[in-house]
Short mmCIF file of C-alpha atoms and ligand atoms in Angstrom, two decimals:
data_model
loop_
_atom_site.label_atom_id
_atom_site.label_comp_id
_atom_site.label_asym_id
_atom_site.label_seq_id
_atom_site.Cartn_x
_atom_site.Cartn_y
_atom_site.Cartn_z
CA MET A 1 -15.63 7.10 -10.99
CA VAL A 2 -12.69 6.97 -13.39
CA ALA A 3 -11.11 3.51 -13.69
CA GLY A 4 -8.01 2.89 -11.56
CA ALA A 5 -4.59 2.12 -13.02
CA ARG A 6 -1.39 0.11 -12.44
CA LEU A 7 1.48 2.24 -13.71
CA VAL A 8 5.23 2.51 -13.47
CA VAL A 9 6.83 5.89 -14.23
CA LEU A 10 10.48 5.94 -15.39
CA GLY A 11 12.70 8.94 -16.12
CA LYS A 12 16.04 10.27 -15.04
CA GLN A 13 16.50 12.36 -11.93
CA GLY A 14 14.92 15.74 -12.51
CA ALA A 15 12.64 14.46 -15.34
CA GLY A 16 9.65 15.45 -13.24
CA LYS A 17 8.56 11.99 -12.08
CA GLY A 18 7.48 13.17 -8.62
CA THR A 19 5.38 16.07 -9.95
CA GLN A 20 3.78 13.97 -12.70
CA CYS A 21 3.06 11.03 -10.39
CA LEU A 22 1.24 13.36 -8.02
CA SER A 23 -0.94 14.72 -10.84
CA LEU A 24 -1.62 11.22 -12.14
CA SER A 25 -2.53 9.95 -8.70
CA HIS A 26 -5.19 12.70 -8.48
CA HIS A 27 -6.41 12.08 -12.04
CA TYR A 28 -6.83 8.33 -11.65
CA VAL A 29 -7.53 8.40 -7.87
CA VAL A 30 -4.76 5.91 -7.17
CA THR A 31 -1.97 5.82 -4.62
CA HIS A 32 1.41 7.30 -5.49
CA VAL A 33 4.08 4.91 -4.27
CA SER A 34 7.48 6.57 -4.28
CA THR A 35 10.34 4.37 -3.00
CA GLY A 36 12.51 7.52 -2.52
CA ASP A 37 9.82 9.12 -0.33
CA MET A 38 9.32 5.90 1.65
CA LEU A 39 13.06 5.63 2.26
CA ARG A 40 13.42 9.32 3.20
CA GLU A 41 10.61 8.81 5.76
CA ALA A 42 12.40 5.73 7.12
CA VAL A 43 15.58 7.77 7.50
CA LYS A 44 13.63 10.52 9.28
CA GLN A 45 12.01 8.02 11.65
CA GLY A 46 15.36 6.32 12.30
CA THR A 47 14.02 2.81 11.57
CA SER A 48 16.46 -0.01 10.90
CA LEU A 49 15.71 0.32 7.19
CA GLY A 50 16.37 4.05 7.42
CA MET A 51 19.69 3.45 9.12
CA LYS A 52 20.72 1.05 6.40
CA ALA A 53 19.57 3.50 3.68
CA LYS A 54 21.02 6.83 4.93
CA LYS A 55 24.63 6.63 3.75
CA LEU A 56 23.75 4.95 0.43
CA MET A 57 21.13 7.59 -0.31
CA GLU A 58 23.44 10.51 0.53
CA ARG A 59 25.96 9.16 -2.00
CA GLY A 60 23.24 8.45 -4.52
CA ASP A 61 23.96 4.70 -4.54
CA LEU A 62 21.20 2.11 -4.88
CA LEU A 63 19.91 -0.04 -2.05
CA GLY A 64 19.81 -3.81 -2.55
CA ASP A 65 17.05 -5.21 -4.78
CA ASP A 66 15.74 -7.60 -2.08
CA LEU A 67 15.43 -4.86 0.53
CA ILE A 68 13.60 -2.55 -1.86
CA MET A 69 11.25 -5.22 -3.16
CA GLU A 70 10.38 -6.34 0.37
CA MET A 71 9.36 -2.76 1.17
CA VAL A 72 7.36 -2.42 -2.07
CA ALA A 73 5.66 -5.80 -1.58
CA ALA A 74 4.50 -4.79 1.90
CA ARG A 75 3.01 -1.55 0.53
CA MET A 76 1.37 -3.34 -2.43
CA ALA A 77 -0.45 -5.64 -0.06
CA GLU A 78 -2.50 -2.75 1.44
CA SER A 79 -6.14 -2.32 0.55
CA ASP A 80 -6.00 1.08 -1.23
CA ILE A 81 -3.67 -0.46 -3.79
CA LYS A 82 -5.61 -3.68 -4.08
CA ASP A 83 -8.80 -1.70 -4.76
CA ARG A 84 -7.62 1.01 -7.21
CA GLY A 85 -4.03 0.28 -8.29
CA PHE A 86 -0.84 2.35 -7.96
CA ILE A 87 1.59 4.72 -9.60
CA LEU A 88 5.05 3.40 -8.89
CA ASP A 89 7.81 6.02 -8.84
CA GLY A 90 11.50 5.13 -8.32
CA CYS A 91 10.95 1.40 -8.71
CA PRO A 92 11.91 -0.73 -10.57
CA ARG A 93 15.39 0.65 -11.03
CA THR A 94 17.15 -2.50 -12.19
CA VAL A 95 16.07 -5.36 -14.46
CA SER A 96 16.14 -7.64 -11.48
CA GLN A 97 13.67 -5.39 -9.63
CA ALA A 98 11.46 -5.36 -12.75
CA GLN A 99 11.44 -9.17 -12.78
CA MET A 100 10.64 -9.30 -9.08
CA LEU A 101 7.86 -6.75 -9.59
CA ALA A 102 6.29 -8.81 -12.41
CA GLU A 103 6.27 -11.86 -10.09
CA LEU A 104 4.79 -9.82 -7.28
CA LEU A 105 1.96 -8.53 -9.49
CA ALA A 106 1.16 -11.83 -11.22
CA PRO A 107 -1.37 -12.79 -12.48
CA VAL A 108 -2.41 -9.11 -13.14
CA ASP A 109 0.49 -7.29 -14.82
CA LEU A 110 1.17 -3.57 -15.14
CA ASP A 111 -1.12 -1.58 -17.38
CA LEU A 112 1.63 0.62 -18.76
CA VAL A 113 5.16 1.90 -18.12
CA ILE A 114 5.67 5.58 -18.91
CA ASP A 115 9.13 6.87 -19.69
CA ILE A 116 9.40 10.66 -19.23
CA GLU A 117 12.11 11.84 -21.60
CA VAL A 118 14.11 15.02 -20.79
CA PRO A 119 17.60 15.89 -22.14
CA THR A 120 20.42 15.62 -19.55
CA SER A 121 21.39 19.29 -19.93
CA GLN A 122 17.88 20.21 -18.83
CA VAL A 123 17.65 17.84 -15.87
CA LEU A 124 20.98 19.21 -14.56
CA ARG A 125 19.56 22.71 -14.57
CA ARG A 126 16.35 21.54 -12.86
CA LEU A 127 18.20 19.58 -10.18
CA ALA A 128 20.47 22.48 -9.23
CA SER A 129 17.38 24.64 -8.61
CA ARG A 130 15.16 21.90 -7.02
CA ARG A 131 13.85 22.35 -3.48
CA VAL A 132 11.49 19.93 -1.68
CA CYS A 133 9.27 19.86 1.38
CA VAL A 134 10.79 17.63 4.08
CA ASP A 135 7.35 16.56 5.30
CA CYS A 136 5.18 15.92 2.17
CA GLY A 137 7.79 15.87 -0.60
CA ALA A 138 6.10 18.66 -2.61
CA ASN A 139 8.49 20.05 -5.22
CA TYR A 140 9.59 23.66 -5.58
CA SER A 141 12.50 25.43 -7.26
CA LEU A 142 14.45 28.65 -6.94
CA THR A 143 12.09 30.16 -9.51
CA GLN A 144 8.88 28.50 -8.22
CA ARG A 145 9.10 29.19 -4.53
CA PRO A 146 6.48 28.64 -1.85
CA LEU A 147 4.22 31.63 -1.22
CA ILE A 148 5.71 32.36 2.23
CA GLY A 149 9.46 32.00 2.72
CA TRP A 150 10.56 28.38 2.51
CA THR A 151 7.38 27.00 4.11
CA CYS A 152 5.48 24.39 2.09
CA ASP A 153 2.20 25.70 0.60
CA VAL A 154 0.62 22.23 0.91
CA CYS A 155 1.46 21.17 4.49
CA GLY A 156 3.49 23.93 6.15
CA GLY A 157 6.67 21.80 6.31
CA GLU A 158 10.14 23.16 5.76
CA VAL A 159 11.30 23.41 2.13
CA ILE A 160 14.99 22.52 1.64
CA GLN A 161 17.53 21.26 -0.89
CA ARG A 162 17.67 17.44 -0.81
CA GLU A 163 20.83 16.02 0.74
CA ASP A 164 21.50 14.01 -2.41
CA ASP A 165 21.06 17.02 -4.72
CA THR A 166 24.80 17.84 -4.45
CA GLU A 167 26.85 17.95 -7.63
CA VAL A 168 28.72 14.74 -6.78
CA ALA A 169 25.64 12.73 -5.78
CA ILE A 170 23.68 13.97 -8.83
CA ALA A 171 26.51 12.87 -11.16
CA ASN A 172 26.59 9.46 -9.46
CA ARG A 173 22.79 9.03 -9.67
CA LEU A 174 22.72 9.92 -13.34
CA GLU A 175 25.57 7.49 -14.05
CA ILE A 176 23.74 4.71 -12.17
CA TYR A 177 20.55 5.60 -14.06
CA GLU A 178 22.26 5.15 -17.44
CA ALA A 179 23.95 1.89 -16.40
CA GLN A 180 21.17 0.18 -14.45
CA THR A 181 17.81 1.87 -15.07
CA ALA A 182 17.95 2.94 -18.74
CA PRO A 183 18.15 -0.79 -19.84
CA LEU A 184 14.62 -1.15 -18.38
CA ILE A 185 13.30 1.03 -21.17
CA ASP A 186 14.26 -1.63 -23.74
CA TRP A 187 13.15 -4.40 -21.36
CA TYR A 188 9.62 -2.99 -21.11
CA GLN A 189 9.56 -2.04 -24.80
CA GLN A 190 10.21 -5.63 -25.75
CA ARG A 191 7.24 -6.63 -23.61
CA GLY A 192 5.02 -4.10 -25.35
CA GLN A 193 4.41 -2.26 -22.10
CA LEU A 194 6.20 1.04 -22.74
CA ALA A 195 5.00 4.52 -23.75
CA SER A 196 7.65 7.27 -24.09
CA VAL A 197 6.48 10.83 -23.47
CA SER A 198 8.40 14.09 -23.78
CA GLY A 199 8.87 15.68 -20.34
CA THR A 200 9.81 19.16 -21.61
CA GLY A 201 7.49 22.17 -21.27
CA ALA A 202 4.97 23.10 -18.61
CA PRO A 203 4.09 20.37 -16.06
CA GLU A 204 0.40 20.51 -17.04
CA ALA A 205 1.27 19.93 -20.70
CA VAL A 206 3.35 16.90 -19.74
CA THR A 207 0.49 15.50 -17.66
CA LYS A 208 -1.85 15.85 -20.66
CA ARG A 209 0.61 13.95 -22.87
CA ILE A 210 0.90 11.15 -20.28
CA VAL A 211 -2.87 10.88 -19.79
CA LYS A 212 -3.32 10.73 -23.57
CA ALA A 213 -0.72 7.92 -23.81
CA ILE A 214 -2.58 6.01 -21.08
CA GLU A 215 -6.03 6.57 -22.66
CA ASP A 216 -4.74 5.60 -26.13
CA ARG A 217 -3.48 2.36 -24.63
CA ARG A 218 -6.74 1.73 -22.80
CA ASN A 219 -8.73 2.36 -25.97
CA ARG A 220 -6.54 -0.04 -27.96
CA LYS A 221 -7.26 -2.63 -25.29
CA GLY A 222 -11.00 -2.16 -25.73
CA GLY A 223 -11.50 0.30 -22.88
CA ARG A 224 -9.90 -1.73 -20.15
CA PHE A 225 -6.50 -2.72 -18.99
CA SER A 226 -5.07 -6.10 -18.10
P1 LIG B 301 16.16 10.21 -7.62
O1 LIG B 301 15.36 9.50 -8.64
O2 LIG B 301 16.14 11.67 -7.70
O3 LIG B 301 17.57 9.66 -7.51
P2 LIG B 301 14.54 8.96 -5.46
O4 LIG B 301 13.82 9.87 -4.54
O5 LIG B 301 13.73 8.13 -6.39
O6 LIG B 301 15.53 9.92 -6.18
O7 LIG B 301 15.48 7.99 -4.64
C1 LIG B 301 16.43 8.50 -3.71
C2 LIG B 301 17.42 7.40 -3.34
O8 LIG B 301 16.72 6.30 -2.72
C3 LIG B 301 18.17 6.73 -4.48
O9 LIG B 301 19.30 7.48 -4.88
C4 LIG B 301 18.55 5.37 -3.85
O10 LIG B 301 19.60 5.52 -2.93
C5 LIG B 301 17.30 5.03 -3.06
N1 LIG B 301 16.30 4.28 -3.87
C6 LIG B 301 15.03 4.69 -4.20
N2 LIG B 301 14.40 3.75 -4.94
C7 LIG B 301 15.27 2.75 -5.07
C8 LIG B 301 15.21 1.47 -5.75
N3 LIG B 301 14.11 1.11 -6.43
N4 LIG B 301 16.31 0.68 -5.72
C9 LIG B 301 17.40 1.02 -5.03
N5 LIG B 301 17.54 2.18 -4.37
C10 LIG B 301 16.49 3.05 -4.39
#
């Protein structure tokens, strides 16, 4: 079987992180850990975490670092991740989260951080058209609709526009991304852990570029990570 992987995927809202993480999780047979999906599930279930998260998420504001890292640490302790690794999507989002993640993972660090680069004008167009499945999070758009109505092709769930895909919340999320998350790109670059990949073009082409970046890195490290 293909070797597992321990990856973080960065990129602004609408860069295609969710879609690419799903493809990568199939390719490397590793778990896709999306903090946004975990929080949306908590909101749906009405847990105490979900109740804390709801308002902040609707506005596009970030939750506290400690709260997020506690949730991520609990997930990372499960056996699927211990055995094969993970693809982390939506975390870290601040330098402080990145530091906490490094401590959490020690002594085995990340294999690679992938930054998916897409111009802001393009992500704005993608976000306005984005639709998602409320149950499994599969992504659609006004031009790539489900086969039947707005029913998810994968799980039969309802496909809707996300509550935080409003113009105001999108602008807020992009602003927070530039201020708090973009600095992580330099932070990981300085640690020699970053690969930047263009996120424009067909999703399959982007996946190929990412897999190539990962394999190049693996080969440079003599066929294995860490
Ligand atoms: P997007 O990247 O499109 O903004 P996500 O699905 O990754 O969406 O996250 C949705 C929301 O969940 C964020 O706007 C934020 O409120 C919250 N969230 C997710 N991950 C984190 C995180 N690592 N730190 C703080 N808040 C987070």
